[in-house]
Amino acid sequence: MVTTHNLGFPRIGTKRELKFAVERFWKGEIDQNALELQGKWIRTDNWKKQIEAQQTYLSVGDFSWYDHVLDTSILLGVIPERFGTHEPDIHTYFRMARGRAPIGEDIHACEMTKWFDTNYHYIVPEFQRNQHFQLNGHKLFSEIAEAEQLRKPIKPILLGPLSYLWLGKSKQNDFDKLLLLDNLLPVYTKILNKLSELNIEWVQLDEPILVLDLPIQWQNAFKNVYQHLQKSHLNILLTTYFGHLKNNTQLACELPTAGLHVDFVRTPDQIENVLQYLPKDKILSAGIVDGRNIWRNDFRKTLKFLRPLHQILKNRLWIASSCSLLHCPVDLDHEIKLDADIKSWLSFAKQKLAEMHFLSTALELGDSAIEKVLKENESATTSRQQSKRIHQSDVKKRCQAITPEMIKRKNPYFYRKKIQHALLQLPLFPTTTIGSFPQTQDIRSLRHQYKSGKIDFNSYREKICHEIESAIDKQIALDIDVLVHGESERNDMVEYFGELLDGFAFTENGWVQSYGSRCVKPPIIFGDVSRPTQMTVDWISYAQSLTTKPVKGMLTGPITILCWSFVRDDQSRFETAKQIALALRDEVSDLVAAGTQIIQIDEPAFREGLPLHTSDWDDYLREAVYCFRLASSGVDDAIQIHTHMCYSEFNDIISSIGDLDADVITIETSRSDMELLKAFEQYKYPNEIGPGVYDIHSPRIPTVSEIVKLIEKASDSISIQQLWINPDCGLKTRDWKETESALKNMVTAAKRLRDKYKSLNPNDVALLSTG
Ligand code: GLN
Ligand code: ZN
């Protein structure tokens, strides 16, 4: 049979067993033994699934209590001094991950950041200038011993040395991380030697940075490192995934490793380049089962791709998942309530293992060997291609009929500004919040009762209205200028809209690890998106009916809905985003018709959608801006459009942020001490900005003077007439006590600033804004 393998299997367990065990361990409800047992159970279960699907190699080393990059740091002895110098144990591990463990004092955790362009987050390695590395192989080698008892060939998985270095950060002043290779390589060599003593044939070294634009020094380092590592008697399978190898194609192919894995799901067109450079004796592991999306493999199409490859490469061709299956939910069999049609179009991690087996069989023995399976696969594929539930001709027509006028406001900002200001009559330094207010247990159980049918819509509405009323009362008492309704009807900012839009499906158990014990259940966009009914108008109108102050309408933007869902693979992301944008555009227009003057369209995932290769950025940014404007531009000049983004890197995308042409943008800045406003200053950002004045992730209450100071600092970069005052992000994770105290200080700070600048006459203020 053609060799099959996966690049890693989800570690959370079929029913999120890992999450529950780890969280109980943190709370002290179970001890380390019980935790270890749960881990062992999950690993065994994962291997069982791989054996059932006749995978040639079992993946080992992909299991993790929290994150596999953190595991690599422990494996290599990269433990910052503040965590102590003793041998790292599970408590050290969790303290590094989250600053807290059952044993040991609370401590400043290591940084966490996004894993390439996925929604998975890893713990950033911290390097010192003379970083010492040392093998702590306990976890890896005991898992290998565990797997060996199953008497199947195993393939340990390690993060490769260059990707590991690339992903880490030097805490002191910057130095060239490549200088650390001299100390790092001996540890990798030691690991490989130990593996070969165990008679292991293949080891998987992940080098995902090969799909990035690498500096020449790093490309050269690849040659030296793998020259060095090939001396071990192991076969190294070098894996790349998430994109096109582009400039690194020849390099990746020619490195002295026994095998190379390439992602042909994301970029099938790189096959020709790869074949051109692949040495005659090298294994090619073809990633053709999608590790990042939930669609069932189209066997006919895949076999058409694989057959000529198989003819050329014979047993040098392996079949694999495109990347680790970590980014997929575990098992479709656990979806009981999912619509049967939709379910027949899907495949989760376990099903993907089976897909590899069928593909392998068909390649080796011919289609007839899997005739029944092939037929069934074909009919599911056809049903998906032709389903009336997917293809809505009116939606498609509407997308085709988008005109350039639809993505432009009627007049430029400087003109709109006057109309909006005259209408809204807001003070200097207007105050607002980002949208959500504390999600109390009461609110959560209320939504739960409604969803499970325990209460009907009328009594649900009545109770939510009560929440809105209390949120409005509190904001009036705090004397905030632009109010929000509080988002108490929303469990999640994407799920809420997905549930009301056509073209979305939801799973019961489709969990995917986001970081540590946190899992998310992304909606599935399966069909053309349209809006059968208004989504927010009733709530916003109710809130507005309670006050004469403006209440912001609150929507999630098209790019964020796209990025945080499993998306269609049968049309471009841009096409899907346009459909979402059109649905939002209708909502915007209904909000305006109901009397809303300010509408905020959140795009926290705007930056997240950036492609890995900078050469692809322009296209993405153009399309993302287009979709935001399609959603937001169908309103009169008097309507003030806000957007919100919560991260602190704008330098490289600032001109696209400007192109959004939102009247007001609120952003996260407090943690970066307003430094990021420099990007807005240099760009001469003309519209209004609300730089977040306090960090909502922390329970700490900001003082009045600290907020005043931050705003004064902000005014170094941005004219005071452009400044709004607001927190960094939504307040749903905080409690009311903290929230009220913090907002009280925020409003007092705004008033203090107004007093200070009141003495200036309007001309002076205007001068200030230009100087
Ligand atoms: N309006 C959302 C909220 O306040 C924004 C959340 C976000 O930026 N992630 O919760
Ligand atoms: Zn935010």
mmCIF file of N, CA, C and O and ligand atoms in Angstrom, residues 434-436 487 493 554 564 600 602 604 644-646 729-732, ligand 1:
data_model
loop_
_atom_site.group_PDB
_atom_site.id
_atom_site.type_symbol
_atom_site.label_atom_id
_atom_site.label_comp_id
_atom_site.label_asym_id
_atom_site.label_seq_id
_atom_site.Cartn_x
_atom_site.Cartn_y
_atom_site.Cartn_z
ATOM 1 N N ILE A 434 -16.702 49.568 23.959
ATOM 2 C CA ILE A 434 -16.512 48.839 22.701
ATOM 3 C C ILE A 434 -17.717 47.972 22.339
ATOM 4 O O ILE A 434 -17.841 47.492 21.219
ATOM 5 N N GLY A 435 -18.601 47.734 23.276
ATOM 6 C CA GLY A 435 -19.827 47.023 22.895
ATOM 7 C C GLY A 435 -20.375 46.116 23.975
ATOM 8 O O GLY A 435 -21.495 46.287 24.443
ATOM 9 N N SER A 436 -19.577 45.126 24.400
ATOM 10 C CA SER A 436 -20.146 44.175 25.354
ATOM 11 C C SER A 436 -19.950 44.661 26.782
ATOM 12 O O SER A 436 -18.968 45.326 27.107
ATOM 13 N N GLU A 487 -24.751 43.899 24.349
ATOM 14 C CA GLU A 487 -24.537 42.601 23.689
ATOM 15 C C GLU A 487 -24.904 41.385 24.547
ATOM 16 O O GLU A 487 -24.346 40.306 24.366
ATOM 17 N N MET A 493 -19.392 36.791 19.179
ATOM 18 C CA MET A 493 -19.656 37.826 18.176
ATOM 19 C C MET A 493 -19.780 37.298 16.748
ATOM 20 O O MET A 493 -20.277 38.000 15.878
ATOM 21 N N MET A 554 -24.358 47.668 16.654
ATOM 22 C CA MET A 554 -23.132 46.898 16.864
ATOM 23 C C MET A 554 -23.120 45.655 15.989
ATOM 24 O O MET A 554 -23.941 44.769 16.162
ATOM 25 N N TRP A 564 -13.096 33.640 11.427
ATOM 26 C CA TRP A 564 -13.393 32.819 12.601
ATOM 27 C C TRP A 564 -14.404 31.714 12.305
ATOM 28 O O TRP A 564 -15.034 31.169 13.209
ATOM 29 N N GLN A 600 -21.223 50.635 14.666
ATOM 30 C CA GLN A 600 -19.861 50.115 14.780
ATOM 31 C C GLN A 600 -19.788 48.742 14.123
ATOM 32 O O GLN A 600 -20.597 47.870 14.407
ATOM 33 N N ASP A 602 -17.257 45.773 13.914
ATOM 34 C CA ASP A 602 -16.008 45.270 14.508
ATOM 35 C C ASP A 602 -15.213 44.437 13.524
ATOM 36 O O ASP A 602 -15.763 43.543 12.879
ATOM 37 N N PRO A 604 -11.945 42.759 14.545
ATOM 38 C CA PRO A 604 -10.741 42.372 15.292
ATOM 39 C C PRO A 604 -9.854 41.388 14.524
ATOM 40 O O PRO A 604 -8.673 41.272 14.829
ATOM 41 N N HIS A 644 -13.732 48.673 15.094
ATOM 42 C CA HIS A 644 -12.896 48.371 16.258
ATOM 43 C C HIS A 644 -11.938 47.239 15.906
ATOM 44 O O HIS A 644 -12.319 46.262 15.271
ATOM 45 N N MET A 645 -10.688 47.392 16.324
ATOM 46 C CA MET A 645 -9.687 46.340 16.124
ATOM 47 C C MET A 645 -8.886 46.200 17.411
ATOM 48 O O MET A 645 -8.568 47.215 18.028
ATOM 49 N N CYS A 646 -8.574 44.963 17.795
ATOM 50 C CA CYS A 646 -7.837 44.863 19.052
ATOM 51 C C CYS A 646 -6.521 44.120 18.914
ATOM 52 O O CYS A 646 -6.430 42.941 19.149
ATOM 53 N N CYS A 729 -11.095 47.173 24.632
ATOM 54 C CA CYS A 729 -11.914 46.153 23.958
ATOM 55 C C CYS A 729 -13.217 46.000 24.739
ATOM 56 O O CYS A 729 -13.472 46.758 25.686
ATOM 57 N N GLY A 730 -14.032 45.030 24.338
ATOM 58 C CA GLY A 730 -15.310 44.782 25.008
ATOM 59 C C GLY A 730 -15.104 44.317 26.451
ATOM 60 O O GLY A 730 -14.045 43.809 26.811
ATOM 61 N N LEU A 731 -16.152 44.477 27.262
ATOM 62 C CA LEU A 731 -16.006 44.238 28.701
ATOM 63 C C LEU A 731 -16.680 42.958 29.171
ATOM 64 O O LEU A 731 -16.936 42.781 30.356
ATOM 65 N N LYS A 732 -16.935 42.054 28.244
ATOM 66 C CA LYS A 732 -17.765 40.911 28.634
ATOM 67 C C LYS A 732 -17.103 39.964 29.627
ATOM 68 O O LYS A 732 -17.789 39.260 30.346
HETATM 69 N N1 GLN B 1 -18.015 44.466 20.232
HETATM 70 C C1 GLN B 1 -17.248 43.359 20.704
HETATM 71 C C2 GLN B 1 -17.257 43.383 22.220
HETATM 72 O O1 GLN B 1 -17.315 44.438 22.763
HETATM 73 C C3 GLN B 1 -15.826 43.421 20.216
HETATM 74 C C4 GLN B 1 -15.023 42.225 20.658
HETATM 75 C C5 GLN B 1 -13.643 42.118 20.051
HETATM 76 O O2 GLN B 1 -13.080 43.078 19.611
HETATM 77 N N2 GLN B 1 -13.073 40.953 20.041
HETATM 78 O O3 GLN B 1 -17.179 42.349 22.863
#
